[in-house]
Short mmCIF file of C-alpha atoms and ligand atoms in Angstrom, two decimals:
data_model
loop_
_atom_site.label_atom_id
_atom_site.label_comp_id
_atom_site.label_asym_id
_atom_site.label_seq_id
_atom_site.Cartn_x
_atom_site.Cartn_y
_atom_site.Cartn_z
CA MET A 257 12.74 25.17 1.48
CA PRO A 258 11.47 22.96 -1.32
CA TYR A 259 10.21 19.51 -0.35
CA SER A 260 12.53 16.54 -0.81
CA LEU A 261 12.16 12.78 -0.60
CA PRO A 262 12.42 11.37 2.93
CA LYS A 263 15.23 8.86 3.33
CA LEU A 264 13.98 5.25 3.45
CA SER A 265 14.79 3.43 6.70
CA TYR A 266 15.34 0.16 4.78
CA SER A 267 16.96 -0.90 1.52
CA TYR A 268 15.10 -1.43 -1.77
CA ASP A 269 15.33 -5.22 -1.36
CA ALA A 270 14.26 -5.29 2.33
CA LEU A 271 10.61 -6.05 1.51
CA GLU A 272 11.38 -8.95 -0.86
CA PRO A 273 9.71 -11.14 -1.95
CA HIS A 274 6.44 -9.34 -1.14
CA ILE A 275 7.42 -6.01 -2.66
CA ASP A 276 10.34 -6.43 -5.03
CA ALA A 277 13.47 -4.28 -5.14
CA ARG A 278 12.95 -3.09 -8.72
CA THR A 279 9.44 -1.86 -7.91
CA MET A 280 10.75 -0.03 -4.83
CA GLU A 281 13.53 1.58 -6.86
CA VAL A 282 11.20 2.86 -9.59
CA HIS A 283 8.34 3.70 -7.22
CA TYR A 284 10.47 5.71 -4.81
CA GLY A 285 13.14 7.01 -7.17
CA LYS A 286 10.93 7.92 -10.14
CA HIS A 287 7.24 8.13 -9.25
CA HIS A 288 7.64 9.69 -5.82
CA GLN A 289 10.39 12.00 -7.07
CA THR A 290 8.09 13.26 -9.83
CA TYR A 291 5.29 14.10 -7.36
CA CYS A 292 7.87 15.91 -5.25
CA ASP A 293 9.23 17.92 -8.20
CA ASN A 294 5.75 18.83 -9.39
CA ILE A 295 4.46 20.03 -6.01
CA ASN A 296 7.59 22.16 -5.64
CA LYS A 297 6.88 23.70 -9.04
CA ALA A 298 3.21 24.27 -8.21
CA LEU A 299 3.89 26.04 -4.89
CA ALA A 300 7.04 27.94 -5.86
CA GLY A 301 6.74 31.64 -4.97
CA THR A 302 3.58 31.17 -2.85
CA PRO A 303 3.41 31.32 0.97
CA TRP A 304 2.24 27.69 0.94
CA ALA A 305 5.70 26.57 -0.16
CA GLU A 306 6.92 27.29 3.40
CA LYS A 307 4.29 25.10 5.08
CA PRO A 308 4.43 21.41 5.95
CA ILE A 309 2.82 19.33 3.20
CA GLU A 310 0.27 17.94 5.69
CA GLU A 311 -1.00 21.47 6.32
CA VAL A 312 -1.18 22.23 2.60
CA VAL A 313 -3.18 19.09 1.79
CA THR A 314 -5.47 19.52 4.83
CA ASN A 315 -6.35 23.02 3.63
CA LEU A 316 -6.87 22.21 -0.02
CA SER A 317 -9.97 24.42 -0.27
CA GLN A 318 -7.86 27.48 0.63
CA ILE A 319 -5.32 26.91 -2.14
CA PRO A 320 -5.74 29.36 -5.03
CA GLU A 321 -7.99 27.80 -7.64
CA ASP A 322 -5.41 27.81 -10.43
CA LYS A 323 -3.09 25.68 -8.25
CA ARG A 324 -5.63 23.50 -6.48
CA THR A 325 -5.69 20.56 -8.89
CA ALA A 326 -1.90 20.42 -9.02
CA VAL A 327 -1.74 20.47 -5.22
CA ARG A 328 -4.42 17.82 -4.90
CA ASN A 329 -2.63 15.49 -7.32
CA HIS A 330 1.07 16.16 -6.75
CA GLY A 331 0.90 17.38 -3.15
CA GLY A 332 -1.27 14.38 -2.34
CA GLY A 333 1.09 12.10 -4.24
CA TYR A 334 4.11 13.49 -2.43
CA LEU A 335 2.46 13.19 1.01
CA ASN A 336 0.84 9.78 0.48
CA HIS A 337 4.14 8.21 -0.54
CA ASN A 338 5.98 9.84 2.39
CA PHE A 339 3.41 8.16 4.60
CA PHE A 340 3.41 4.81 2.80
CA TRP A 341 7.18 4.25 3.16
CA THR A 342 6.98 4.72 6.93
CA ILE A 343 4.29 2.07 7.47
CA LEU A 344 6.26 -0.53 5.49
CA GLY A 345 9.10 -2.58 6.88
CA PRO A 346 10.59 -6.05 6.95
CA LYS A 347 9.54 -8.70 9.51
CA SER A 348 5.99 -7.58 10.27
CA LYS A 349 4.84 -8.64 13.74
CA GLY A 350 1.15 -7.70 13.71
CA PRO A 351 -0.65 -5.10 15.84
CA SER A 352 -0.80 -5.23 19.66
CA GLY A 353 -1.92 -3.20 22.66
CA GLY A 354 -4.40 -0.36 22.27
CA LEU A 355 -4.27 -0.50 18.49
CA LEU A 356 -5.29 -4.17 18.45
CA THR A 357 -8.09 -3.42 20.92
CA ALA A 358 -9.37 -0.65 18.61
CA ILE A 359 -9.16 -2.92 15.55
CA ASN A 360 -11.07 -5.69 17.33
CA ALA A 361 -13.70 -3.25 18.62
CA SER A 362 -14.17 -1.65 15.19
CA PHE A 363 -14.07 -4.70 12.91
CA GLY A 364 -14.77 -7.71 15.16
CA SER A 365 -11.32 -9.25 14.73
CA PHE A 366 -7.95 -8.67 13.09
CA ASP A 367 -8.83 -11.18 10.36
CA SER A 368 -12.08 -9.43 9.63
CA PHE A 369 -10.25 -6.08 9.47
CA ARG A 370 -7.79 -7.54 6.95
CA GLU A 371 -10.61 -8.89 4.80
CA LYS A 372 -12.35 -5.49 4.76
CA PHE A 373 -9.13 -3.66 3.98
CA GLU A 374 -8.31 -6.03 1.10
CA ALA A 375 -11.88 -5.63 -0.18
CA VAL A 376 -11.63 -1.81 -0.34
CA ALA A 377 -8.20 -2.12 -1.97
CA LEU A 378 -9.75 -4.32 -4.66
CA SER A 379 -12.89 -2.27 -5.15
CA GLN A 380 -11.02 0.96 -5.85
CA PHE A 381 -11.69 1.23 -9.60
CA GLY A 382 -8.54 2.44 -11.34
CA SER A 383 -5.82 4.23 -9.41
CA GLY A 384 -6.01 5.13 -5.75
CA TRP A 385 -5.28 4.00 -2.22
CA ALA A 386 -6.83 1.89 0.55
CA TRP A 387 -6.72 3.52 4.00
CA LEU A 388 -7.25 2.70 7.64
CA VAL A 389 -8.33 5.98 9.24
CA THR A 390 -9.68 7.36 12.46
CA ASN A 391 -11.98 10.32 12.96
CA GLY A 392 -10.29 12.12 15.82
CA LYS A 393 -9.12 10.48 19.00
CA TRP A 394 -10.29 6.89 19.34
CA THR A 395 -11.85 5.76 22.61
CA MET A 396 -13.73 2.58 23.48
CA GLU A 397 -16.96 4.59 23.90
CA ASN A 398 -16.53 7.08 21.13
CA GLY A 399 -14.75 6.29 17.98
CA GLN A 400 -14.54 3.93 15.14
CA LEU A 401 -11.66 3.00 12.93
CA GLU A 402 -12.71 2.92 9.30
CA VAL A 403 -11.37 1.42 6.12
CA ILE A 404 -11.96 3.54 3.04
CA ASN A 405 -10.61 3.90 -0.45
CA LEU A 406 -9.86 7.18 -2.16
CA PRO A 407 -9.15 7.78 -5.85
CA ASN A 408 -5.93 9.05 -7.39
CA GLN A 409 -3.78 10.88 -4.81
CA ASP A 410 -6.58 12.20 -2.58
CA SER A 411 -5.60 12.29 1.09
CA PRO A 412 -7.88 11.45 4.06
CA LEU A 413 -6.54 14.65 5.66
CA THR A 414 -8.53 16.74 3.17
CA SER A 415 -11.78 15.27 4.55
CA GLY A 416 -10.67 15.62 8.19
CA LYS A 417 -9.70 11.99 8.77
CA THR A 418 -6.42 10.83 10.29
CA PRO A 419 -4.61 8.15 8.31
CA LEU A 420 -3.07 5.21 10.22
CA LEU A 421 -2.24 2.75 7.44
CA CYS A 422 -2.41 2.77 3.66
CA LEU A 423 -1.82 0.67 0.58
CA ASP A 424 -0.98 2.14 -2.79
CA VAL A 425 -3.10 0.37 -5.42
CA TRP A 426 -1.87 2.30 -8.44
CA GLU A 427 -0.58 -0.24 -10.97
CA HIS A 428 2.91 1.30 -10.67
CA ALA A 429 2.98 -0.07 -7.09
CA TYR A 430 2.66 -3.73 -8.11
CA TYR A 431 2.62 -4.28 -11.86
CA LEU A 432 6.24 -5.43 -12.31
CA LYS A 433 5.78 -8.31 -9.90
CA TYR A 434 2.03 -8.98 -9.80
CA GLN A 435 0.82 -7.68 -13.21
CA ASN A 436 -2.99 -7.59 -12.93
CA ARG A 437 -3.13 -9.57 -9.67
CA ARG A 438 -3.95 -6.77 -7.25
CA ALA A 439 -5.57 -9.21 -4.79
CA GLU A 440 -2.32 -11.14 -4.44
CA TYR A 441 -0.40 -7.91 -3.84
CA ALA A 442 -2.93 -6.80 -1.19
CA LYS A 443 -2.55 -10.13 0.64
CA ALA A 444 1.25 -10.02 0.47
CA PHE A 445 1.16 -6.50 1.97
CA TRP A 446 0.46 -7.91 5.47
CA ASN A 447 3.97 -9.40 5.52
CA VAL A 448 5.56 -5.96 5.31
CA VAL A 449 3.45 -3.70 7.54
CA ASN A 450 5.40 -1.78 10.19
CA TRP A 451 2.80 -2.03 12.97
CA GLU A 452 5.00 -0.13 15.44
CA GLU A 453 4.68 2.90 13.18
CA VAL A 454 0.92 2.41 12.78
CA ALA A 455 0.62 2.20 16.59
CA ARG A 456 2.68 5.38 16.96
CA ARG A 457 0.27 7.22 14.65
CA PHE A 458 -2.74 5.72 16.44
CA THR A 459 -1.46 6.92 19.82
CA GLY A 460 -0.83 10.39 18.41
CA ALA A 461 -4.26 10.61 16.74
MN1 MN3 B 759 2.60 5.12 -5.86
#
């Protein structure tokens, strides 16, 4: 079964004014679709085509060498966007419960976490993503949430980290509305984070 785009649980204009409808339409309909088409092409006729994309990207080093770059770029692009759409949503309420406890324990406060996340989003030179990740199951005694950036379409899964939240900082994600103002886009992002979904991933980590 070739991969296909997951259905969005909200309309293109649901994240306005923070992420505009035209950007959503092009980002999902064109950019994401292209990653999807290209990973299908790259894996066609191989046993990997039958596996979940998470498993493929986690095991990048086992992919035949002539396909590895295509899988890293397009498989990563397909997977990262699948993930991104789920952690976005209208009417963001902020984190609570165990997730908020972990954020406070790891970063000092929610505000300090946001500052660090925005800083890694800004310091990613060129295209890439900002991520909130965990290394295995988080506990008060053992575990730290981390904010990192990764270039291009690299996935935290490839280096054994579990993604909880991400922000696409490729220019295609914000240029129509924000032009070169990535910092403004990164700040606006907090208005459209689906923290219930982040918490669900945190609990499952
Ligand atoms: Mn993108």
